[in-house]
């Protein structure tokens, strides 16, 4: 809607998230501007070029035709444009949670990203891990047990008695949010980096083992069918 010239219907925070997402998608860097209004003006100038605008509109139309499931709003600890079952790149996720700003592009290459100010942890999970792209320390065993439960292995340094391990075990007491983002593999059939599907909030149920901890989480919402089917294959295999 922004690209087509329509106004963005969102709160001030959400509008900023949308605009920073758009800038990161185009330029892969922080805007480095003084205000969201200035960023909006700059992006409108970019899309005043008909060829650029049409290319983006064509791409968006194609992506809309490929939608895998219906996205739904979800309540997080801060206003956010991230929708349940939406598919997002890491850049988009971090911008959508206000971690990226006009001055700073947040970065995450690990499977875990912690937002201390929100008492929130993001789990980035790739179901199919290949030896060529993941070393022994990152070959975790992560899968959907069923539509209500998810099995996840922590980083190899995490023990139950550690501060991180305790933050999982005592999640309910501390009010910590754990958000799950899942993708099938690191790249799609065209070799492009695959984005993550937001599968909602997780709630700690139990664990076993140390370094890593194998945690069983309860999903607040059932995952999309295509991810559930792929994840259950891993559990069976």
Short mmCIF file of the C-alpha atoms (twelve columns), coordinates in Angstrom:
data_MODEL
# 
_entry.id   MODEL 
# 
loop_
_atom_site.group_PDB 
_atom_site.id 
_atom_site.type_symbol 
_atom_site.label_atom_id 
_atom_site.label_alt_id 
_atom_site.label_comp_id 
_atom_site.label_asym_id 
_atom_site.label_seq_id 
_atom_site.Cartn_x 
_atom_site.Cartn_y 
_atom_site.Cartn_z 
_atom_site.pdbx_PDB_model_num 
ATOM 1   C CA . UNK A 1   0.000  0.000   0.000   1 
ATOM 2   C CA . UNK A 2   2.889  2.348   0.704   1 
ATOM 3   C CA . UNK A 3   4.466  1.542   -2.667  1 
ATOM 4   C CA . UNK A 4   1.172  2.205   -4.467  1 
ATOM 5   C CA . UNK A 5   0.902  5.604   -2.807  1 
ATOM 6   C CA . UNK A 6   -1.727 4.780   -0.177  1 
ATOM 7   C CA . UNK A 7   -1.314 5.854   3.428   1 
ATOM 8   C CA . UNK A 8   -0.055 3.362   5.989   1 
ATOM 9   C CA . UNK A 9   -2.770 2.683   8.589   1 
ATOM 10  C CA . UNK A 10  -0.754 1.904   11.707  1 
ATOM 11  C CA . UNK A 11  0.395  3.360   14.990  1 
ATOM 12  C CA . UNK A 12  3.422  5.642   14.928  1 
ATOM 13  C CA . UNK A 13  5.602  2.752   16.146  1 
ATOM 14  C CA . UNK A 14  4.236  0.290   13.596  1 
ATOM 15  C CA . UNK A 15  4.568  2.816   10.772  1 
ATOM 16  C CA . UNK A 16  8.227  3.254   11.688  1 
ATOM 17  C CA . UNK A 17  8.712  -0.520  11.698  1 
ATOM 18  C CA . UNK A 18  7.171  -0.834  8.228   1 
ATOM 19  C CA . UNK A 19  9.345  1.950   6.834   1 
ATOM 20  C CA . UNK A 20  12.567 0.621   8.357   1 
ATOM 21  C CA . UNK A 21  11.685 -2.875  7.066   1 
ATOM 22  C CA . UNK A 22  11.244 -1.421  3.586   1 
ATOM 23  C CA . UNK A 23  14.554 0.441   3.741   1 
ATOM 24  C CA . UNK A 24  16.413 -2.660  4.934   1 
ATOM 25  C CA . UNK A 25  14.862 -4.739  2.144   1 
ATOM 26  C CA . UNK A 26  16.077 -2.223  -0.422  1 
ATOM 27  C CA . UNK A 27  19.447 -1.150  0.984   1 
ATOM 28  C CA . UNK A 28  20.370 -3.650  3.752   1 
ATOM 29  C CA . UNK A 29  21.583 -0.859  6.040   1 
ATOM 30  C CA . UNK A 30  20.263 1.512   8.682   1 
ATOM 31  C CA . UNK A 31  18.677 4.642   7.167   1 
ATOM 32  C CA . UNK A 32  20.893 6.984   9.178   1 
ATOM 33  C CA . UNK A 33  18.235 9.696   9.158   1 
ATOM 34  C CA . UNK A 34  16.905 12.029  11.831  1 
ATOM 35  C CA . UNK A 35  13.245 11.032  11.740  1 
ATOM 36  C CA . UNK A 36  10.712 8.542   10.418  1 
ATOM 37  C CA . UNK A 37  9.088  11.355  8.441   1 
ATOM 38  C CA . UNK A 38  12.372 11.971  6.649   1 
ATOM 39  C CA . UNK A 39  12.638 8.256   5.858   1 
ATOM 40  C CA . UNK A 40  9.089  8.248   4.489   1 
ATOM 41  C CA . UNK A 41  9.891  11.190  2.213   1 
ATOM 42  C CA . UNK A 42  13.035 9.472   0.928   1 
ATOM 43  C CA . UNK A 43  11.228 6.202   0.198   1 
ATOM 44  C CA . UNK A 44  8.409  8.000   -1.584  1 
ATOM 45  C CA . UNK A 45  11.031 9.612   -3.819  1 
ATOM 46  C CA . UNK A 46  12.411 6.161   -4.631  1 
ATOM 47  C CA . UNK A 47  8.984  4.851   -5.598  1 
ATOM 48  C CA . UNK A 48  8.166  7.901   -7.687  1 
ATOM 49  C CA . UNK A 49  10.258 6.193   -10.363 1 
ATOM 50  C CA . UNK A 50  7.680  4.204   -12.297 1 
ATOM 51  C CA . UNK A 51  10.006 1.338   -13.254 1 
ATOM 52  C CA . UNK A 52  11.064 0.788   -9.643  1 
ATOM 53  C CA . UNK A 53  7.517  1.047   -8.373  1 
ATOM 54  C CA . UNK A 54  6.177  -1.391  -10.949 1 
ATOM 55  C CA . UNK A 55  8.909  -3.936  -10.272 1 
ATOM 56  C CA . UNK A 56  8.137  -3.922  -6.553  1 
ATOM 57  C CA . UNK A 57  4.378  -4.110  -7.164  1 
ATOM 58  C CA . UNK A 58  4.870  -7.068  -9.509  1 
ATOM 59  C CA . UNK A 59  6.986  -8.808  -6.897  1 
ATOM 60  C CA . UNK A 60  4.446  -8.160  -4.145  1 
ATOM 61  C CA . UNK A 61  1.627  -9.432  -6.335  1 
ATOM 62  C CA . UNK A 62  3.588  -12.620 -6.969  1 
ATOM 63  C CA . UNK A 63  4.286  -13.098 -3.255  1 
ATOM 64  C CA . UNK A 64  0.621  -12.572 -2.398  1 
ATOM 65  C CA . UNK A 65  -0.297 -15.290 -4.886  1 
ATOM 66  C CA . UNK A 66  2.097  -17.642 -3.078  1 
ATOM 67  C CA . UNK A 67  0.730  -17.102 0.438   1 
ATOM 68  C CA . UNK A 68  0.862  -20.354 2.385   1 
ATOM 69  C CA . UNK A 69  -1.510 -19.483 5.222   1 
ATOM 70  C CA . UNK A 70  -3.552 -16.683 6.721   1 
ATOM 71  C CA . UNK A 71  -1.652 -14.236 8.923   1 
ATOM 72  C CA . UNK A 72  -3.181 -13.127 12.212  1 
ATOM 73  C CA . UNK A 73  -2.318 -10.399 14.720  1 
ATOM 74  C CA . UNK A 74  -0.749 -11.466 17.988  1 
ATOM 75  C CA . UNK A 75  -0.172 -9.619  21.255  1 
ATOM 76  C CA . UNK A 76  3.498  -8.957  22.024  1 
ATOM 77  C CA . UNK A 77  5.170  -6.835  24.671  1 
ATOM 78  C CA . UNK A 78  5.601  -3.949  22.258  1 
ATOM 79  C CA . UNK A 79  3.489  -2.772  19.301  1 
ATOM 80  C CA . UNK A 80  4.654  -4.801  16.318  1 
ATOM 81  C CA . UNK A 81  3.768  -5.393  12.681  1 
ATOM 82  C CA . UNK A 82  4.898  -9.031  12.978  1 
ATOM 83  C CA . UNK A 83  1.913  -11.305 12.370  1 
ATOM 84  C CA . UNK A 84  1.357  -14.900 13.471  1 
ATOM 85  C CA . UNK A 85  2.217  -17.292 10.591  1 
ATOM 86  C CA . UNK A 86  3.715  -14.493 8.504   1 
ATOM 87  C CA . UNK A 87  7.020  -15.256 6.769   1 
ATOM 88  C CA . UNK A 88  9.861  -12.801 7.420   1 
ATOM 89  C CA . UNK A 89  13.592 -12.380 6.912   1 
ATOM 90  C CA . UNK A 90  15.786 -11.827 9.971   1 
ATOM 91  C CA . UNK A 91  16.082 -8.157  9.024   1 
ATOM 92  C CA . UNK A 92  12.311 -7.808  8.889   1 
ATOM 93  C CA . UNK A 93  11.806 -9.598  12.202  1 
ATOM 94  C CA . UNK A 94  14.284 -7.410  14.064  1 
ATOM 95  C CA . UNK A 95  12.873 -4.246  12.486  1 
ATOM 96  C CA . UNK A 96  9.344  -5.440  13.269  1 
ATOM 97  C CA . UNK A 97  10.302 -5.723  16.944  1 
ATOM 98  C CA . UNK A 98  11.950 -2.271  16.948  1 
ATOM 99  C CA . UNK A 99  15.453 -3.702  17.392  1 
ATOM 100 C CA . UNK A 100 16.575 -2.012  14.171  1 
ATOM 101 C CA . UNK A 101 16.207 1.747   14.145  1 
ATOM 102 C CA . UNK A 102 17.017 4.794   12.033  1 
ATOM 103 C CA . UNK A 103 20.580 4.728   13.373  1 
ATOM 104 C CA . UNK A 104 21.241 1.000   13.818  1 
ATOM 105 C CA . UNK A 105 20.702 -2.206  11.888  1 
ATOM 106 C CA . UNK A 106 20.347 -5.064  14.367  1 
ATOM 107 C CA . UNK A 107 22.061 -8.281  13.347  1 
ATOM 108 C CA . UNK A 108 21.612 -11.922 14.312  1 
ATOM 109 C CA . UNK A 109 23.444 -14.901 12.834  1 
ATOM 110 C CA . UNK A 110 22.778 -17.218 15.760  1 
ATOM 111 C CA . UNK A 111 19.776 -19.355 16.553  1 
ATOM 112 C CA . UNK A 112 18.920 -17.238 19.594  1 
ATOM 113 C CA . UNK A 113 18.400 -13.483 19.908  1 
ATOM 114 C CA . UNK A 114 17.620 -11.886 23.273  1 
ATOM 115 C CA . UNK A 115 15.836 -8.563  23.761  1 
ATOM 116 C CA . UNK A 116 16.562 -7.685  27.397  1 
ATOM 117 C CA . UNK A 117 14.396 -4.562  27.404  1 
ATOM 118 C CA . UNK A 118 11.350 -6.692  26.509  1 
ATOM 119 C CA . UNK A 119 12.306 -9.790  28.533  1 
ATOM 120 C CA . UNK A 120 11.906 -11.630 25.250  1 
ATOM 121 C CA . UNK A 121 13.935 -14.284 23.435  1 
ATOM 122 C CA . UNK A 122 13.664 -15.167 19.760  1 
ATOM 123 C CA . UNK A 123 14.386 -18.723 18.619  1 
ATOM 124 C CA . UNK A 124 15.407 -19.005 14.953  1 
ATOM 125 C CA . UNK A 125 15.003 -22.627 13.869  1 
ATOM 126 C CA . UNK A 126 15.982 -24.278 10.577  1 
ATOM 127 C CA . UNK A 127 14.376 -27.711 10.385  1 
ATOM 128 C CA . UNK A 128 16.633 -29.280 7.736   1 
ATOM 129 C CA . UNK A 129 20.274 -28.700 8.599   1 
ATOM 130 C CA . UNK A 130 22.998 -29.807 6.184   1 
ATOM 131 C CA . UNK A 131 26.621 -30.518 7.017   1 
ATOM 132 C CA . UNK A 132 27.784 -28.003 4.438   1 
ATOM 133 C CA . UNK A 133 26.084 -25.087 6.158   1 
ATOM 134 C CA . UNK A 134 26.039 -26.075 9.836   1 
ATOM 135 C CA . UNK A 135 28.933 -27.258 11.962  1 
ATOM 136 C CA . UNK A 136 28.697 -29.799 14.774  1 
ATOM 137 C CA . UNK A 137 27.934 -27.120 17.381  1 
ATOM 138 C CA . UNK A 138 24.812 -25.977 15.508  1 
ATOM 139 C CA . UNK A 139 23.368 -29.315 14.352  1 
ATOM 140 C CA . UNK A 140 20.510 -29.119 16.830  1 
ATOM 141 C CA . UNK A 141 17.579 -31.512 16.873  1 
ATOM 142 C CA . UNK A 142 14.515 -29.297 16.523  1 
ATOM 143 C CA . UNK A 143 11.097 -30.517 15.421  1 
ATOM 144 C CA . UNK A 144 7.336  -30.348 15.987  1 
ATOM 145 C CA . UNK A 145 6.178  -33.283 18.121  1 
ATOM 146 C CA . UNK A 146 2.582  -32.468 17.258  1 
ATOM 147 C CA . UNK A 147 0.461  -29.349 16.793  1 
ATOM 148 C CA . UNK A 148 0.821  -28.475 20.471  1 
ATOM 149 C CA . UNK A 149 4.433  -29.383 21.310  1 
ATOM 150 C CA . UNK A 150 7.848  -28.416 19.947  1 
ATOM 151 C CA . UNK A 151 11.175 -30.096 20.754  1 
ATOM 152 C CA . UNK A 152 14.173 -27.749 20.785  1 
ATOM 153 C CA . UNK A 153 17.826 -28.153 21.683  1 
ATOM 154 C CA . UNK A 154 19.556 -25.199 23.266  1 
ATOM 155 C CA . UNK A 155 23.014 -23.938 22.411  1 
ATOM 156 C CA . UNK A 156 25.705 -26.413 23.435  1 
ATOM 157 C CA . UNK A 157 26.943 -24.258 26.315  1 
ATOM 158 C CA . UNK A 158 23.545 -24.148 28.068  1 
ATOM 159 C CA . UNK A 159 23.121 -26.172 31.267  1 
ATOM 160 C CA . UNK A 160 19.980 -26.264 33.455  1 
ATOM 161 C CA . UNK A 161 21.765 -24.548 36.351  1 
ATOM 162 C CA . UNK A 162 23.126 -21.733 34.184  1 
ATOM 163 C CA . UNK A 163 21.473 -18.317 34.033  1 
ATOM 164 C CA . UNK A 164 20.175 -19.035 30.531  1 
ATOM 165 C CA . UNK A 165 18.944 -22.499 31.476  1 
ATOM 166 C CA . UNK A 166 17.155 -21.118 34.520  1 
ATOM 167 C CA . UNK A 167 15.539 -18.424 32.383  1 
ATOM 168 C CA . UNK A 168 13.868 -21.201 30.396  1 
ATOM 169 C CA . UNK A 169 12.881 -23.333 33.381  1 
ATOM 170 C CA . UNK A 170 11.512 -20.342 35.318  1 
ATOM 171 C CA . UNK A 171 9.935  -18.738 32.265  1 
ATOM 172 C CA . UNK A 172 6.431  -18.570 33.708  1 
ATOM 173 C CA . UNK A 173 7.648  -17.011 36.966  1 
ATOM 174 C CA . UNK A 174 9.737  -14.350 35.220  1 
ATOM 175 C CA . UNK A 175 7.131  -13.553 32.573  1 
ATOM 176 C CA . UNK A 176 9.632  -14.088 29.780  1 
ATOM 177 C CA . UNK A 177 8.299  -14.336 26.225  1 
ATOM 178 C CA . UNK A 178 9.906  -16.934 23.949  1 
ATOM 179 C CA . UNK A 179 8.995  -16.421 20.282  1 
ATOM 180 C CA . UNK A 180 9.481  -19.168 17.701  1 
ATOM 181 C CA . UNK A 181 10.513 -18.497 14.095  1 
ATOM 182 C CA . UNK A 182 10.848 -21.552 11.853  1 
ATOM 183 C CA . UNK A 183 11.944 -22.179 8.278   1 
ATOM 184 C CA . UNK A 184 12.243 -25.412 6.343   1 
ATOM 185 C CA . UNK A 185 15.867 -24.950 5.230   1 
ATOM 186 C CA . UNK A 186 18.427 -22.188 4.880   1 
ATOM 187 C CA . UNK A 187 17.763 -21.713 1.156   1 
ATOM 188 C CA . UNK A 188 14.888 -22.393 -1.206  1 
ATOM 189 C CA . UNK A 189 14.804 -24.274 -4.512  1 
ATOM 190 C CA . UNK A 190 16.218 -21.203 -6.269  1 
ATOM 191 C CA . UNK A 191 19.160 -20.857 -3.899  1 
ATOM 192 C CA . UNK A 192 17.721 -17.757 -2.230  1 
ATOM 193 C CA . UNK A 193 17.842 -17.358 1.541   1 
ATOM 194 C CA . UNK A 194 14.614 -18.714 2.996   1 
ATOM 195 C CA . UNK A 195 12.633 -16.575 5.406   1 
ATOM 196 C CA . UNK A 196 11.168 -17.680 8.745   1 
ATOM 197 C CA . UNK A 197 7.522  -18.284 9.661   1 
ATOM 198 C CA . UNK A 198 6.462  -16.754 12.973  1 
ATOM 199 C CA . UNK A 199 4.924  -19.622 14.947  1 
ATOM 200 C CA . UNK A 200 3.998  -17.595 18.012  1 
ATOM 201 C CA . UNK A 201 4.811  -17.855 21.711  1 
ATOM 202 C CA . UNK A 202 6.260  -20.889 23.477  1 
ATOM 203 C CA . UNK A 203 5.712  -22.031 27.073  1 
ATOM 204 C CA . UNK A 204 8.243  -24.204 28.924  1 
ATOM 205 C CA . UNK A 205 7.014  -27.708 29.860  1 
ATOM 206 C CA . UNK A 206 10.067 -29.873 30.603  1 
ATOM 207 C CA . UNK A 207 13.683 -30.571 29.740  1 
ATOM 208 C CA . UNK A 208 16.270 -33.306 29.766  1 
ATOM 209 C CA . UNK A 209 20.015 -33.397 29.262  1 
ATOM 210 C CA . UNK A 210 22.705 -30.757 29.740  1 
ATOM 211 C CA . UNK A 211 24.890 -28.844 27.310  1 
ATOM 212 C CA . UNK A 212 22.675 -28.852 25.331  1 
ATOM 213 C CA . UNK A 213 19.329 -28.913 27.076  1 
ATOM 214 C CA . UNK A 214 16.529 -30.632 25.175  1 
ATOM 215 C CA . UNK A 215 13.417 -28.611 25.953  1 
ATOM 216 C CA . UNK A 216 9.811  -29.461 25.232  1 
ATOM 217 C CA . UNK A 217 7.781  -26.305 24.668  1 
ATOM 218 C CA . UNK A 218 4.022  -25.904 24.439  1 
ATOM 219 C CA . UNK A 219 2.918  -23.876 21.450  1 
ATOM 220 C CA . UNK A 220 0.377  -21.174 22.182  1 
ATOM 221 C CA . UNK A 221 -0.984 -21.558 18.633  1 
ATOM 222 C CA . UNK A 222 -0.859 -24.559 16.252  1 
ATOM 223 C CA . UNK A 223 1.802  -24.108 13.538  1 
ATOM 224 C CA . UNK A 224 0.982  -23.914 9.811   1 
ATOM 225 C CA . UNK A 225 0.308  -27.361 8.347   1 
ATOM 226 C CA . UNK A 226 3.268  -27.278 5.947   1 
ATOM 227 C CA . UNK A 227 5.736  -26.741 8.805   1 
ATOM 228 C CA . UNK A 228 4.035  -29.237 11.092  1 
ATOM 229 C CA . UNK A 229 4.261  -31.959 8.442   1 
ATOM 230 C CA . UNK A 230 7.942  -31.284 7.764   1 
ATOM 231 C CA . UNK A 231 8.776  -31.127 11.471  1 
ATOM 232 C CA . UNK A 232 6.999  -34.390 12.264  1 
ATOM 233 C CA . UNK A 233 9.053  -36.121 9.547   1 
ATOM 234 C CA . UNK A 234 12.189 -35.139 11.480  1 
ATOM 235 C CA . UNK A 235 10.725 -36.423 14.734  1 
ATOM 236 C CA . UNK A 236 9.954  -39.770 13.106  1 
ATOM 237 C CA . UNK A 237 13.269 -40.046 11.317  1 
# 
